[in-house]
Amino acid sequence: MTRLQDQEPEKQPVQNVENPWVEAFKTLAVSGILALGIRSFVAEARYIPSGSMLPTLQINDRLIIDKISYDFRDPARGDIVVFSPTEALQQQNYQYPFIKRLIGLPGDKVEVKGGRVYVNGQPLREKYIEEKPNYNFSTEEFNSRLNIKGGTVPPNQYLVLGDNRNDSYDSHYWGYVPRSKIIGRAVIRFWPPNRVGELGEGPVPATPK
């Protein structure tokens, strides 16, 4: 009779058990890379350091900034935008981004007079401002002073104003914001808890675009 040989049990592949601290480090590293990618290209959080956008934005409000939608559409009147310092602001040693409301689009004639803002001759209805502006401004006069051709907002540039019109360092002081300087659009407030939500309505468009 043939003797059955004892069979050795099937060998299982050896699994290396990774140090849990190494695994945790890898997880944190991947999470950090993903977060950095989202912050760089999609959205980021910012806080409000000044009162130039009162009453819409309070000091220390935390906002989510949408950084991708302007890849698919142009900035619109009424958007609250975050932008890097323009050349004029850099010359004054400003280094950190600004946040203002976009009022004038390329080709718009903007005037501030009699406590109201006019775009292409039509007054804007603005329920969000702190108080009526107590200064006068016009793109025509401003451009003439800076030797800019034409009396309107130049191509690929935008005019921005703070909602706290009389206490805002904005376009009526230093000029226009190039499209290339716009970082993104403020879309939602996530702090403080009692003010979480969207940022409210913008101005009624002065003219169809």
XYZ file of N, CA and C in Angstrom:
627
model
N 0.864 -1.187 0.000
C 0.000 0.000 0.000
C 0.890 1.223 0.000
N 0.490 2.142 -0.837
C 1.301 3.367 -0.913
C 1.023 4.226 0.294
N 2.082 4.631 0.877
C 1.962 5.468 2.067
C 1.752 6.927 1.679
N 0.692 7.513 2.260
C 0.459 8.935 2.023
C 1.466 9.769 2.794
N 2.106 10.654 2.073
C 3.082 11.516 2.730
C 2.376 12.674 3.440
N 2.893 12.974 4.580
C 2.341 14.118 5.312
C 2.524 15.380 4.482
N 1.458 16.139 4.357
C 1.519 17.372 3.588
C 1.775 18.551 4.521
N 2.709 19.374 4.105
C 2.971 20.575 4.903
C 1.837 21.566 4.706
N 1.437 22.254 5.756
C 0.378 23.264 5.590
C 0.819 24.365 4.643
N -0.152 24.881 3.876
C 0.152 25.963 2.921
C 0.672 27.171 3.658
N 1.775 27.697 3.161
C 2.396 28.849 3.809
C 1.651 30.127 3.425
N 1.319 30.934 4.401
C 0.671 32.217 4.185
C 1.726 33.297 3.953
N 1.447 34.244 3.040
C 2.427 35.333 2.842
C 2.605 36.134 4.110
N 3.821 36.496 4.357
C 4.126 37.273 5.561
C 3.689 38.707 5.351
N 2.882 39.227 6.247
C 2.415 40.605 6.164
C 3.194 41.475 7.131
N 3.712 42.564 6.592
C 4.429 43.511 7.437
C 3.438 44.449 8.110
N 3.426 44.458 9.400
C 2.542 45.343 10.153
C 3.261 46.666 10.364
N 2.682 47.722 9.781
C 3.356 49.017 9.835
C 3.123 49.681 11.181
N 4.124 50.364 11.613
C 4.029 51.111 12.856
C 2.841 52.067 12.795
N 1.940 52.028 13.801
C 0.749 52.893 13.755
C 1.097 54.377 13.684
N 2.256 54.765 14.243
C 2.647 56.166 14.176
C 3.012 56.558 12.744
N 3.653 55.624 12.019
C 3.976 55.874 10.625
C 2.703 55.982 9.800
N 1.737 55.088 10.077
C 0.465 55.120 9.368
C -0.269 56.435 9.624
N -0.253 56.889 10.865
C -0.911 58.148 11.206
C -0.235 59.317 10.497
N 1.101 59.273 10.432
C 1.841 60.341 9.753
C 1.474 60.382 8.277
N 1.387 59.216 7.642
C 1.026 59.170 6.222
C -0.364 59.738 5.989
N -1.285 59.387 6.874
C -2.662 59.891 6.742
C -2.700 61.408 6.853
N -1.972 61.926 7.850
C -1.937 63.379 8.029
C -1.271 64.059 6.850
N -0.223 63.441 6.311
C 0.481 64.032 5.178
C -0.422 64.111 3.956
N -1.133 63.006 3.680
C -2.048 62.999 2.533
C -3.160 64.017 2.733
N -3.700 64.079 3.956
C -4.761 65.051 4.246
C -4.265 66.475 4.044
N -3.026 66.719 4.472
C -2.459 68.055 4.306
C -2.278 68.424 2.841
N -1.817 67.453 2.047
C -1.627 67.713 0.613
C -2.964 68.001 -0.054
N -3.997 67.215 0.302
C -5.322 67.439 -0.268
C -5.867 68.804 0.145
N -5.694 69.140 1.420
C -6.184 70.432 1.904
C -5.476 71.574 1.204
N -4.161 71.432 0.997
C -3.404 72.472 0.307
C -3.883 72.623 -1.130
N -4.156 71.498 -1.772
C -4.656 71.558 -3.146
C -5.999 72.249 -3.228
N -6.894 71.926 -2.289
C -8.209 72.574 -2.264
C -8.050 74.060 -2.013
N -7.187 74.425 -1.054
C -6.991 75.838 -0.733
C -6.396 76.602 -1.908
N -5.504 75.938 -2.648
C -4.829 76.622 -3.738
C -5.721 76.820 -4.945
N -6.632 75.853 -5.200
C -7.343 75.873 -6.470
C -8.858 75.960 -6.364
N -9.453 75.605 -5.241
C -10.912 75.498 -5.175
C -11.517 76.517 -4.214
N -11.142 76.447 -2.945
C -11.751 77.323 -1.940
C -10.798 77.489 -0.769
N -11.010 78.543 -0.002
C -10.224 78.751 1.194
C -11.022 79.595 2.174
N -10.596 79.565 3.429
C -11.249 80.355 4.463
C -10.447 81.630 4.709
N -11.164 82.722 4.960
C -10.516 83.990 5.310
C -11.333 84.687 6.383
N -10.657 85.559 7.124
C -11.370 86.326 8.137
C -11.318 87.807 7.798
N -12.227 88.571 8.394
C -12.348 89.995 8.113
C -11.593 90.789 9.180
N -10.546 91.532 8.798
C -9.729 92.231 9.789
C -10.147 93.676 10.057
N -11.054 94.228 9.241
C -11.377 95.651 9.386
C -12.877 95.876 9.206
N -13.291 97.126 9.419
C -14.701 97.465 9.303
C -15.090 98.064 7.967
N -14.277 97.891 6.920
C -14.554 98.555 5.640
C -15.767 97.976 4.911
N -16.209 96.774 5.317
C -17.368 96.165 4.668
C -18.588 96.108 5.581
N -18.564 96.883 6.669
C -19.754 96.972 7.523
C -20.912 97.575 6.729
N -22.138 97.197 7.019
C -22.573 96.219 8.012
C -22.615 94.783 7.480
N -22.309 94.586 6.197
C -22.403 93.249 5.613
C -21.471 92.269 6.298
N -20.219 92.682 6.485
C -19.207 91.834 7.106
C -18.694 92.502 8.367
N -18.753 91.774 9.461
C -18.270 92.275 10.735
C -16.804 91.872 10.919
N -16.094 92.627 11.744
C -14.712 92.270 12.063
C -14.682 90.876 12.673
N -13.758 90.044 12.198
C -13.553 88.654 12.623
C -14.575 87.674 12.067
N -15.456 88.111 11.169
C -16.262 87.132 10.432
C -15.328 86.199 9.677
N -15.732 84.935 9.586
C -14.976 83.949 8.800
C -15.782 83.586 7.562
N -15.106 83.610 6.400
C -15.793 83.402 5.128
C -15.150 82.274 4.333
N -15.960 81.638 3.487
C -15.439 80.711 2.492
C -15.314 81.471 1.172
N -14.142 81.411 0.567
C -13.865 82.090 -0.696
C -13.831 81.066 -1.828
N -14.723 81.243 -2.777
C -14.772 80.391 -3.966
C -13.714 80.869 -4.950
N -12.756 79.994 -5.273
C -11.633 80.383 -6.134
C -11.726 79.800 -7.542
N -12.820 79.099 -7.838
C -12.867 78.393 -9.110
C -13.923 78.923 -10.073
N -14.999 79.545 -9.562
C -16.106 79.905 -10.456
C -15.701 80.933 -11.508
N -14.716 81.796 -11.187
C -14.295 82.793 -12.171
C -13.464 82.182 -13.303
N -13.165 80.900 -13.194
C -12.553 80.208 -14.329
C -13.590 79.926 -15.412
N -14.875 80.032 -15.047
C -15.955 79.680 -15.971
C -16.875 80.851 -16.295
N -16.783 81.920 -15.525
C -17.606 83.097 -15.786
C -16.862 84.342 -15.335
N -17.327 85.494 -15.829
C -16.723 86.762 -15.433
C -17.260 87.202 -14.075
N -16.478 87.955 -13.324
C -17.002 88.561 -12.098
C -18.231 89.418 -12.412
N -19.169 89.447 -11.486
C -20.433 90.159 -11.703
C -20.572 91.309 -10.710
N -21.333 92.325 -11.125
C -21.610 93.433 -10.234
C -22.291 92.918 -8.965
N -21.814 93.376 -7.835
C -22.377 92.949 -6.570
C -21.603 91.846 -5.894
N -20.737 91.139 -6.624
C -19.910 90.108 -5.998
C -19.008 90.744 -4.943
N -18.835 90.042 -3.845
C -17.852 90.449 -2.846
C -16.581 89.670 -3.146
N -15.532 90.382 -3.530
C -14.332 89.728 -4.049
C -13.122 89.960 -3.152
N -12.272 88.949 -3.120
C -10.971 89.044 -2.459
C -9.922 89.183 -3.560
N -9.010 90.130 -3.389
C -8.009 90.363 -4.426
C -6.662 90.714 -3.805
N -5.617 90.357 -4.522
C -4.263 90.721 -4.098
C -4.043 92.213 -4.309
N -3.136 92.817 -3.551
C -2.882 94.248 -3.723
C -2.511 94.596 -5.163
N -3.106 95.656 -5.669
C -2.778 96.133 -7.010
C -1.388 96.772 -6.994
N -0.921 97.143 -8.158
C 0.392 97.789 -8.236
C 0.425 99.069 -7.404
N -0.663 99.838 -7.468
C -0.723 101.084 -6.688
C -0.647 100.793 -5.191
N -1.305 99.735 -4.749
C -1.282 99.378 -3.327
C 0.068 98.807 -2.917
N 0.689 98.052 -3.805
C 2.015 97.512 -3.510
C 3.026 98.632 -3.316
N 2.870 99.700 -4.080
C 3.771 100.845 -3.934
C 3.605 101.519 -2.579
N 2.452 101.271 -1.940
C 2.211 101.803 -0.601
C 2.504 100.761 0.477
N 3.165 99.676 0.072
C 3.611 98.611 0.978
C 2.474 97.760 1.538
N 1.357 97.712 0.846
C 0.307 96.764 1.235
C 0.676 95.388 0.700
N 0.568 94.378 1.569
C 0.985 93.031 1.201
C -0.152 92.020 1.250
N -1.175 92.280 2.031
C -2.213 91.283 2.255
C -3.443 91.565 1.394
N -4.212 90.516 1.077
C -5.399 90.692 0.216
C -6.436 91.632 0.825
N -7.215 92.259 -0.052
C -8.329 93.125 0.304
C -9.636 92.383 0.000
N -10.720 92.839 0.624
C -12.048 92.335 0.285
C -12.981 93.532 0.125
N -13.648 93.617 -1.028
C -14.554 94.728 -1.334
C -15.702 94.204 -2.196
N -16.668 95.092 -2.457
C -17.778 94.735 -3.340
C -17.507 95.281 -4.735
N -17.738 94.436 -5.732
C -17.486 94.825 -7.117
C -18.673 95.647 -7.626
N -18.386 96.871 -8.058
C -19.425 97.794 -8.510
C -19.326 98.094 -10.001
N -18.129 98.375 -10.493
C -17.957 98.746 -11.899
C -17.295 97.653 -12.704
N -17.943 97.252 -13.808
C -17.392 96.261 -14.721
C -16.621 96.960 -15.841
N -15.786 96.232 -16.579
C -15.090 96.851 -17.713
C -16.067 97.530 -18.670
N -15.782 98.784 -18.990
C -16.654 99.535 -19.893
C -17.728 100.339 -19.204
N -17.883 100.186 -17.884
C -18.895 100.951 -17.134
C -18.395 102.359 -16.820
N -19.316 103.301 -16.862
C -19.051 104.634 -16.352
C -19.665 104.711 -14.958
N -18.842 104.961 -13.959
C -19.306 104.966 -12.567
C -19.155 106.366 -11.989
N -20.195 106.803 -11.296
C -20.174 108.102 -10.612
C -20.724 107.929 -9.204
N -20.156 108.678 -8.277
C -20.698 108.774 -6.924
C -21.006 110.240 -6.690
N -22.271 110.528 -6.499
C -22.672 111.917 -6.294
C -24.008 111.946 -5.568
N -24.213 113.002 -4.776
C -25.482 113.157 -4.074
C -25.825 111.994 -3.175
N -24.808 111.315 -2.664
C -25.066 110.207 -1.741
C -25.483 108.919 -2.418
N -25.315 108.826 -3.746
C -25.701 107.607 -4.461
C -24.612 107.222 -5.453
N -24.658 105.949 -5.852
C -23.743 105.439 -6.872
C -24.523 105.256 -8.168
N -23.963 105.752 -9.250
C -24.591 105.636 -10.573
C -23.675 104.814 -11.477
N -24.265 103.890 -12.197
C -23.532 103.109 -13.188
C -24.196 103.319 -14.539
N -23.425 103.847 -15.472
C -23.947 104.171 -16.806
C -25.193 105.062 -16.733
N -25.136 106.003 -15.786
C -26.209 106.985 -15.644
C -27.399 106.533 -14.820
N -27.426 105.264 -14.404
C -28.550 104.745 -13.630
C -28.144 104.537 -12.175
N -28.964 104.994 -11.218
C -28.611 104.822 -9.808
C -28.760 103.361 -9.377
N -27.862 102.940 -8.501
C -27.978 101.614 -7.908
C -28.837 101.684 -6.652
N -29.630 100.653 -6.439
C -30.352 100.513 -5.179
C -29.538 99.581 -4.298
N -28.994 100.151 -3.223
C -28.085 99.404 -2.356
C -28.607 99.403 -0.922
N -29.134 98.266 -0.515
C -29.686 98.154 0.842
C -28.623 97.775 1.871
N -27.434 97.438 1.410
C -26.430 96.832 2.286
C -25.411 97.828 2.830
N -25.406 99.080 2.393
C -24.334 99.996 2.803
C -24.565 100.518 4.221
N -23.474 100.895 4.862
C -23.540 101.421 6.225
C -24.220 102.786 6.246
N -23.838 103.662 5.318
C -24.447 104.974 5.182
C -24.152 105.508 3.790
N -24.850 106.531 3.404
C -24.656 107.093 2.070
C -23.254 107.684 1.936
N -22.635 107.525 0.773
C -21.293 108.100 0.590
C -21.343 109.620 0.639
N -20.383 110.207 1.340
C -20.348 111.665 1.471
C -19.250 112.276 0.597
N -18.877 111.569 -0.478
C -17.845 112.074 -1.388
C -18.350 111.980 -2.823
N -17.648 112.650 -3.726
C -17.945 112.571 -5.155
C -16.809 111.852 -5.875
N -17.180 111.132 -6.911
C -16.201 110.377 -7.690
C -16.777 110.123 -9.069
N -15.912 110.079 -10.080
C -16.340 109.632 -11.403
C -15.161 108.983 -12.115
N -15.432 107.918 -12.847
C -14.363 107.260 -13.601
C -13.782 108.215 -14.643
N -14.621 109.093 -15.186
C -14.146 110.029 -16.206
C -13.085 110.962 -15.638
N -13.388 111.558 -14.497
C -12.434 112.476 -13.875
C -11.207 111.722 -13.367
N -11.435 110.563 -12.792
C -10.336 109.765 -12.254
C -9.371 109.352 -13.366
N -9.917 108.895 -14.492
C -9.073 108.481 -15.614
C -8.274 109.647 -16.178
N -8.924 110.803 -16.244
C -8.233 111.992 -16.758
C -7.042 112.345 -15.874
N -7.237 112.215 -14.583
C -6.167 112.542 -13.640
C -4.987 111.579 -13.765
N -5.281 110.314 -14.090
C -4.238 109.302 -14.188
C -3.783 109.046 -15.624
N -4.264 109.882 -16.556
C -3.907 109.740 -17.970
C -4.323 108.383 -18.549
N -5.501 107.913 -18.115
C -6.078 106.696 -18.666
C -7.072 107.098 -19.741
N -6.975 106.499 -20.916
C -7.857 106.850 -22.015
C -9.294 106.436 -21.721
N -10.226 107.292 -22.136
C -11.644 106.988 -21.967
C -12.140 107.355 -20.584
N -13.467 107.375 -20.453
C -14.063 107.772 -19.185
C -14.729 106.621 -18.452
N -14.350 105.397 -18.792
C -14.993 104.224 -18.190
C -13.952 103.315 -17.541
N -14.443 102.301 -16.843
C -13.544 101.297 -16.260
C -12.784 100.616 -17.400
N -11.461 100.559 -17.332
C -10.677 100.003 -18.439
C -10.941 98.509 -18.662
N -10.585 97.997 -19.846
C -10.751 96.567 -20.136
C -10.010 95.694 -19.120
N -10.658 94.579 -18.760
C -10.058 93.595 -17.851
C -9.750 94.155 -16.467
N -10.451 95.238 -16.100
C -10.279 95.808 -14.774
C -11.652 96.076 -14.150
N -11.660 96.245 -12.817
C -12.912 96.373 -12.085
C -12.799 97.468 -11.032
N -13.930 98.108 -10.754
C -13.990 99.123 -9.705
C -14.681 98.514 -8.496
N -14.033 98.624 -7.333
C -14.581 98.030 -6.109
C -14.756 99.106 -5.040
N -15.800 98.955 -4.248
C -16.070 99.863 -3.131
C -16.399 99.042 -1.897
N -16.073 99.588 -0.726
C -16.475 98.956 0.521
C -17.903 99.324 0.866
N -18.630 98.427 1.516
C -20.000 98.736 1.920
C -20.045 99.837 2.969
N -18.979 99.976 3.737
C -18.857 101.084 4.675
C -18.231 102.252 3.908
N -19.025 102.854 3.034
C -18.529 103.763 2.001
C -17.627 104.881 2.518
N -17.931 105.410 3.680
C -17.171 106.556 4.162
C -15.964 106.167 5.017
N -15.728 104.884 5.157
C -14.572 104.417 5.921
C -13.982 103.188 5.229
N -13.732 103.328 3.932
C -13.200 102.223 3.148
C -12.136 102.735 2.193
N -10.981 102.117 2.238
C -9.879 102.463 1.331
C -10.041 101.597 0.084
N -10.660 102.164 -0.944
C -11.068 101.353 -2.091
C -10.762 102.071 -3.406
N -11.438 101.662 -4.473
C -11.111 102.159 -5.815
C -11.201 103.666 -5.956
N -12.057 104.307 -5.181
C -12.172 105.755 -5.377
C -10.942 106.486 -4.849
N -10.072 105.775 -4.129
C -8.780 106.327 -3.717
C -7.656 105.915 -4.662
N -7.530 104.607 -4.914
C -6.314 104.113 -5.556
C -6.515 103.490 -6.938
N -7.741 103.315 -7.393
C -7.920 102.866 -8.764
C -8.568 101.507 -8.933
N -8.290 100.878 -10.045
C -9.006 99.673 -10.466
C -8.253 98.399 -10.097
N -9.008 97.301 -10.077
C -8.435 95.985 -9.784
C -8.342 95.184 -11.077
N -7.150 94.817 -11.522
C -7.027 93.967 -12.707
C -7.647 92.597 -12.457
N -8.227 92.022 -13.496
C -8.822 90.687 -13.370
C -7.819 89.680 -12.793
N -6.565 89.804 -13.187
C -5.541 88.855 -12.752
C -5.280 88.904 -11.250
N -5.694 89.990 -10.585
C -5.459 90.130 -9.152
C -6.592 89.532 -8.306
N -7.714 89.212 -8.929
C -8.851 88.700 -8.167
C -8.602 87.249 -7.785
N -8.633 86.978 -6.480
C -8.402 85.633 -5.953
C -9.672 84.805 -6.006
N -10.799 85.405 -5.644
C -12.048 84.661 -5.634
C -13.193 85.471 -5.082
N -14.317 84.799 -4.903
C -15.567 85.441 -4.492
C -16.013 84.891 -3.142
N -16.337 85.790 -2.224
C -16.862 85.364 -0.926
C -18.277 84.826 -1.116
N -18.523 83.595 -0.657
C -19.812 82.961 -0.915
C -20.617 82.672 0.336
N -19.961 82.437 1.458
C -20.721 82.076 2.660
C -19.917 82.449 3.905
N -20.650 82.798 4.957
C -20.027 83.066 6.264
C -20.227 81.816 7.127
N -19.133 81.311 7.704
C -19.274 80.134 8.564
C -18.992 80.426 10.038
N -18.675 81.661 10.353
C -18.449 82.063 11.747
C -18.694 83.548 11.876
N -19.323 83.996 12.945
C -19.779 83.271 14.132
C -21.057 82.463 13.877
N -21.368 81.529 14.791
C -22.504 80.618 14.572
C -23.835 81.324 14.366
N -24.034 82.455 15.046
C -25.330 83.138 14.921
C -25.467 83.932 13.631
N -24.392 83.959 12.810
C -24.438 84.690 11.538
C -24.062 83.799 10.351
N -24.102 82.486 10.564
C -23.756 81.558 9.482
C -24.761 81.697 8.345
N -24.268 81.687 7.127
C -25.170 81.734 5.983
C -24.611 82.554 4.833
N -25.458 82.788 3.845
C -25.054 83.565 2.681
C -24.904 85.035 3.054
N -24.306 85.806 2.166
C -23.919 87.179 2.497
C -24.947 88.226 2.098
N -26.110 87.817 1.661
C -27.153 88.779 1.333
C -27.123 89.201 -0.118
N -28.161 89.937 -0.494
C -28.296 90.340 -1.892
C -27.382 91.510 -2.237
N -27.041 91.599 -3.515
C -26.209 92.689 -3.998
C -27.067 93.818 -4.528
N -26.468 94.729 -5.277
C -27.224 95.850 -5.817
C -28.113 95.407 -6.969
N -29.171 96.130 -7.192
C -29.977 95.902 -8.384
C -29.165 96.382 -9.578
N -28.920 95.533 -10.577
C -28.085 95.964 -11.708
C -28.616 97.240 -12.335
N -27.691 98.163 -12.594
C -28.099 99.429 -13.170
C -28.539 99.282 -14.611
N -27.839 98.444 -15.361
C -28.177 98.197 -16.750
C -27.950 96.740 -17.053
N -28.706 96.165 -17.972
C -28.495 94.771 -18.324
C -27.096 94.570 -18.898
N -26.500 93.429 -18.539
C -25.161 93.109 -19.055
C -25.226 91.817 -19.843
